[in-house]
């Protein structure tokens, strides 16, 4: 391993740095998409999975990286909570192949799925770096990264550790409380020089069983207005759908997407990011 001249803030290995390995791996991935939200519970993990699945349906090679250390949701969405990640013959971390995508989740690295992760920032950054450089990603069209809500250590480290072009997708619900935090996310992206691919509005409206009317429970059009305010692309407006939630709770998100023409149509622009 060559002498490193990067002097990265998060790196403690000094002269024997393994950034070369990281760079080599990341260079084999064409698009890196960071899925961000200001608040938790707005559906960021769900949308991350839907983006990954929609891209895979289009024939792209996709990996989904769940770096929500304190609340990894991807294992539940894909019903693999009890699986653990293995190693390849070359001792690299092996992603779980599920529904046409490669899945890596912090939740699949813990011995017990219900174990709480109580790590400070530097430990989390170290694990993130290790995952990025030790995983056998191979050649990919997209790496979708599901980051924790807000603008904390993980996203900042993602920006610093992952070389080359990357873009963010902002997920919000329509109400002001979520939009206000998303504005901070957008400001973070500007400061970190992370271009934004667009905004996804989740839980935009509800259609009840007895009528075809859209009910705007959390306000109407907040996500679109946010996109317009910042000159961003409005990518999708997803309904609040109890049947979809039931499938997600059972770990059937891939089937839920396959069976929902509405979700597929709404996510059409997402496959062009
Ligand atoms: P976050 O990652 O922002 O914390 P999640 O993706 O974990 O949010 O979603 C929170 C909850 O809302 C989950 O139970 C999920 O299944 C549900 N959910 C997300 N989007 C929708 C939707 N469009 N319709 C119904 N339920 C949804």
Coordinates of C-alpha atoms and ligand atoms in Angstrom, one line a residue:
X1 CA 0.0 0.0 0.0
X2 CA 1.5 3.3 -1.0
X3 CA 2.2 6.4 1.2
X4 CA -0.9 8.5 1.4
X5 CA -0.9 12.3 0.8
X6 CA -4.6 12.9 1.4
X7 CA -4.5 13.9 5.1
X8 CA -8.2 13.1 5.5
X9 CA -9.7 14.5 8.8
X10 CA -11.3 11.2 9.7
X11 CA -8.3 9.0 9.0
X12 CA -6.0 7.9 11.8
X13 CA -3.8 5.5 9.8
X14 CA -1.4 8.3 8.6
X15 CA 1.3 7.1 6.1
X16 CA -0.2 3.6 5.6
X17 CA -3.6 4.8 4.5
X18 CA -5.9 2.4 2.6
X19 CA -7.7 5.2 0.6
X20 CA -6.3 3.7 -2.6
X21 CA -8.4 0.6 -2.0
X22 CA -11.5 2.7 -1.2
X23 CA -11.0 4.8 -4.2
X24 CA -10.5 1.8 -6.5
X25 CA -13.7 0.2 -5.2
X26 CA -15.8 3.4 -5.4
X27 CA -14.5 4.2 -8.9
X28 CA -16.2 1.0 -10.1
X29 CA -19.6 2.5 -9.1
X30 CA -21.0 4.9 -11.6
X31 CA -23.6 6.8 -9.5
X32 CA -23.6 7.3 -5.8
X33 CA -27.0 8.6 -4.4
X34 CA -27.3 9.8 -0.8
X35 CA -30.9 9.6 0.4
X36 CA -31.5 12.3 3.0
X37 CA -34.3 13.6 5.1
X38 CA -34.5 16.3 7.8
X39 CA -36.7 14.2 10.1
X40 CA -37.1 10.5 10.9
X41 CA -40.3 8.7 10.1
X42 CA -40.9 10.5 6.8
X43 CA -40.2 7.3 4.8
X44 CA -36.5 7.9 3.9
X45 CA -35.6 4.2 4.2
X46 CA -38.7 3.2 2.4
X47 CA -37.9 5.6 -0.5
X48 CA -34.3 4.5 -0.5
X49 CA -35.4 0.9 -1.0
X50 CA -38.0 2.0 -3.6
X51 CA -35.4 3.9 -5.6
X52 CA -33.0 0.9 -5.5
X53 CA -35.8 -1.5 -6.6
X54 CA -37.0 0.8 -9.3
X55 CA -33.5 1.1 -10.8
X56 CA -33.0 -2.7 -10.5
X57 CA -36.4 -3.2 -12.4
X58 CA -34.9 -1.0 -15.2
X59 CA -32.0 -3.5 -15.4
X60 CA -29.4 -1.4 -13.6
X61 CA -26.9 -3.0 -11.2
X62 CA -27.7 -1.6 -7.8
X63 CA -26.5 -1.8 -4.2
X64 CA -28.4 -0.4 -1.3
X65 CA -26.3 0.6 1.7
X66 CA -28.1 1.2 5.0
X67 CA -26.0 3.3 7.2
X68 CA -28.7 4.2 9.7
X69 CA -26.6 3.0 12.7
X70 CA -29.3 3.6 15.3
X71 CA -32.4 2.5 13.4
X72 CA -31.5 0.3 10.4
X73 CA -34.8 -0.4 8.6
X74 CA -33.7 -2.2 5.4
X75 CA -33.5 -5.7 7.0
X76 CA -37.1 -5.4 8.1
X77 CA -38.3 -4.0 4.7
X78 CA -36.7 -7.0 3.0
X79 CA -37.5 -9.5 5.7
X80 CA -33.9 -10.5 6.3
X81 CA -33.6 -9.4 9.9
X82 CA -32.2 -12.8 10.9
X83 CA -29.6 -13.0 8.1
X84 CA -26.0 -12.0 8.7
X85 CA -23.5 -10.8 6.1
X86 CA -20.8 -13.3 5.1
X87 CA -17.4 -13.1 3.6
X88 CA -16.3 -13.8 0.1
X89 CA -13.4 -16.2 -0.7
X90 CA -11.1 -13.2 -0.8
X91 CA -12.3 -12.2 2.7
X92 CA -14.3 -9.3 1.6
X93 CA -17.7 -8.5 3.0
X94 CA -20.4 -10.1 0.9
X95 CA -23.7 -8.2 0.3
X96 CA -27.0 -10.0 0.6
X97 CA -28.5 -10.5 -2.8
X98 CA -32.2 -9.7 -2.5
X99 CA -34.9 -8.7 -5.0
X100 CA -32.2 -8.0 -7.6
X101 CA -30.2 -5.7 -5.5
X102 CA -27.1 -6.0 -3.2
X103 CA -28.0 -5.1 0.3
X104 CA -25.5 -4.1 3.0
X105 CA -27.0 -2.9 6.3
X106 CA -25.5 -2.2 9.6
X107 CA -28.4 -4.3 11.0
X108 CA -27.0 -7.3 9.3
X109 CA -23.6 -6.9 11.0
X110 CA -24.9 -7.0 14.5
X111 CA -25.1 -10.3 16.4
X112 CA -28.6 -9.5 17.7
X113 CA -31.0 -7.6 15.5
X114 CA -32.5 -5.9 18.5
X115 CA -29.1 -4.8 19.8
X116 CA -28.7 -1.0 20.3
X117 CA -25.7 0.6 18.7
X118 CA -24.1 3.0 21.2
X119 CA -21.1 4.4 19.4
X120 CA -19.8 7.8 19.2
X121 CA -19.1 9.6 15.9
X122 CA -15.5 8.4 15.3
X123 CA -16.5 4.7 15.8
X124 CA -19.3 5.1 13.4
X125 CA -17.1 6.8 10.8
X126 CA -14.6 4.0 11.2
X127 CA -17.2 1.3 10.6
X128 CA -18.6 3.3 7.6
X129 CA -15.1 3.5 6.1
X130 CA -14.5 -0.2 6.7
X131 CA -17.8 -1.2 5.1
X132 CA -17.1 1.0 2.0
X133 CA -13.6 -0.4 1.5
X134 CA -14.2 -4.0 2.6
X135 CA -17.3 -4.8 0.7
X136 CA -17.1 -6.7 -2.6
X137 CA -19.2 -4.2 -4.5
X138 CA -18.0 -5.1 -7.9
X139 CA -19.1 -3.0 -10.9
X140 CA -22.3 -1.2 -10.2
X141 CA -24.5 1.4 -11.9
X142 CA -25.9 2.8 -8.6
X143 CA -25.0 2.8 -4.9
X144 CA -28.0 4.1 -2.9
X145 CA -27.0 5.2 0.6
X146 CA -29.8 5.4 3.2
X147 CA -28.3 7.8 5.8
X148 CA -29.8 8.6 9.2
X149 CA -32.1 11.7 9.3
X150 CA -30.5 15.1 9.8
X151 CA -27.0 16.3 9.0
X152 CA -24.8 14.5 11.4
X153 CA -21.5 12.5 11.3
X154 CA -22.6 9.8 8.9
X155 CA -23.6 12.0 6.0
X156 CA -20.6 14.3 6.5
X157 CA -18.3 11.2 6.5
X158 CA -20.1 9.8 3.5
X159 CA -19.3 13.1 1.6
X160 CA -15.6 12.9 2.7
X161 CA -15.0 9.2 2.3
X162 CA -16.7 8.5 -1.0
X163 CA -14.7 10.0 -3.8
X164 CA -16.0 11.5 -7.0
X165 CA -19.4 12.6 -8.1
X166 CA -22.3 11.9 -5.8
X167 CA -25.8 13.3 -5.5
X168 CA -28.5 13.6 -2.9
X169 CA -32.2 12.9 -3.0
X170 CA -34.2 14.7 -0.3
X171 CA -37.2 13.0 1.1
X172 CA -39.9 14.9 2.9
X173 CA -43.5 14.7 3.9
X174 CA -45.7 17.7 3.0
X175 CA -46.0 19.4 6.4
X176 CA -43.9 22.4 7.5
X177 CA -42.2 20.5 10.4
X178 CA -40.5 18.2 7.9
X179 CA -40.0 20.9 5.2
X180 CA -38.2 23.1 7.8
X181 CA -35.7 20.3 8.5
X182 CA -35.3 19.6 4.8
X183 CA -34.3 23.2 4.2
X184 CA -31.4 22.5 6.6
X185 CA -30.5 19.4 4.6
X186 CA -30.5 21.4 1.4
X187 CA -28.3 24.0 3.1
X188 CA -26.0 21.2 4.2
X189 CA -25.8 19.9 0.6
X190 CA -24.9 23.4 -0.6
X191 CA -22.2 23.8 2.0
X192 CA -20.8 20.3 1.3
X193 CA -21.0 20.9 -2.5
X194 CA -23.3 17.9 -2.8
X195 CA -25.5 18.3 -5.8
X196 CA -29.2 17.5 -5.3
X197 CA -30.9 15.2 -7.8
X198 CA -34.3 16.1 -6.6
X199 CA -37.0 16.0 -4.0
X200 CA -39.4 13.1 -3.2
X201 CA -42.6 13.9 -1.4
X202 CA -43.8 10.9 0.6
X203 CA -47.2 10.4 2.3
X204 CA -48.4 13.2 0.0
X205 CA -52.0 12.2 0.2
X206 CA -54.3 9.4 1.2
X207 CA -56.9 7.7 -0.9
X208 CA -59.5 5.9 1.2
X209 CA -61.2 2.6 0.2
X210 CA -64.7 4.2 -0.2
X211 CA -64.0 7.1 -2.4
X212 CA -61.4 8.0 -5.1
X213 CA -60.7 11.4 -3.6
X214 CA -57.2 12.3 -2.6
X215 CA -57.1 13.4 1.1
X216 CA -54.2 15.7 1.8
X217 CA -53.7 14.8 5.5
X218 CA -50.4 16.4 6.0
X219 CA -51.0 19.5 3.8
X220 CA -51.0 19.8 0.1
X221 CA -48.0 20.2 -2.2
X222 CA -45.3 21.0 0.4
X223 CA -42.7 18.9 -1.3
X224 CA -43.3 20.5 -4.7
X225 CA -43.1 24.0 -3.2
X226 CA -39.8 23.1 -1.5
X227 CA -38.4 21.9 -4.9
X228 CA -39.6 25.1 -6.6
X229 CA -38.2 27.3 -3.9
X230 CA -34.7 25.9 -4.4
X231 CA -35.0 25.3 -8.2
X232 CA -34.8 21.5 -7.6
X233 CA -36.3 18.7 -9.6
X234 CA -39.5 17.3 -8.1
X235 CA -39.1 13.6 -8.6
X236 CA -42.1 11.9 -7.1
X237 CA -45.2 12.3 -5.0
X238 CA -46.0 9.0 -3.2
X239 CA -49.4 8.4 -1.5
X240 CA -49.8 7.3 2.1
X241 CA -51.0 3.8 1.5
X242 CA -52.0 1.5 4.5
X243 CA -51.9 -1.6 2.2
X244 CA -48.4 -0.7 1.1
X245 CA -47.4 -0.2 4.8
X246 CA -48.7 -3.6 5.7
X247 CA -46.6 -5.2 3.0
X248 CA -43.5 -3.2 4.1
X249 CA -44.1 -4.4 7.7
X250 CA -44.1 -8.0 6.5
X251 CA -40.8 -7.4 4.6
X252 CA -42.5 -7.5 1.3
X253 CA -41.5 -4.1 -0.1
X254 CA -40.3 -5.6 -3.4
X255 CA -43.7 -7.3 -3.9
X256 CA -45.5 -4.2 -2.8
X257 CA -43.8 -2.2 -5.5
X258 CA -44.3 -4.9 -8.1
X259 CA -48.0 -4.9 -7.4
X260 CA -48.6 -1.2 -7.3
X261 CA -48.9 0.5 -10.7
X262 CA -49.4 3.8 -8.8
X263 CA -46.1 3.6 -7.0
X264 CA -44.3 2.5 -10.2
X265 CA -45.7 5.4 -12.2
X266 CA -44.9 7.9 -9.5
X267 CA -41.3 6.6 -9.3
X268 CA -40.8 6.9 -13.1
X269 CA -38.6 10.0 -12.8
X270 CA -36.5 8.4 -10.1
X271 CA -35.1 5.9 -12.7
X272 CA -33.5 8.9 -14.6
X273 CA -31.5 10.2 -11.7
Ligands
LIG1 P1 -37.6 7.0 8.0 O1 -36.5 6.2 7.3 O2 -37.7 8.3 7.4 O3 -37.4 6.9 9.5 P2 -39.3 4.8 7.2 O4 -39.0 4.5 5.8 O5 -38.7 3.8 8.2 O6 -39.0 6.2 7.6 O7 -40.9 4.8 7.3 C1 -41.6 4.9 8.5 C2 -42.8 4.1 8.5 O8 -43.8 4.6 7.6 C3 -42.6 2.6 8.1 O9 -43.5 1.8 8.9 C4 -43.0 2.6 6.7 O10 -43.4 1.3 6.2 C5 -44.1 3.6 6.6 N1 -44.2 4.2 5.3 C6 -43.3 4.9 4.6 N2 -43.8 5.4 3.5 C7 -45.1 5.0 3.4 C8 -46.2 5.2 2.5 N3 -46.0 5.9 1.4 N4 -47.4 4.7 2.8 C9 -47.6 4.0 3.9 N5 -46.6 3.8 4.8 C10 -45.4 4.3 4.6

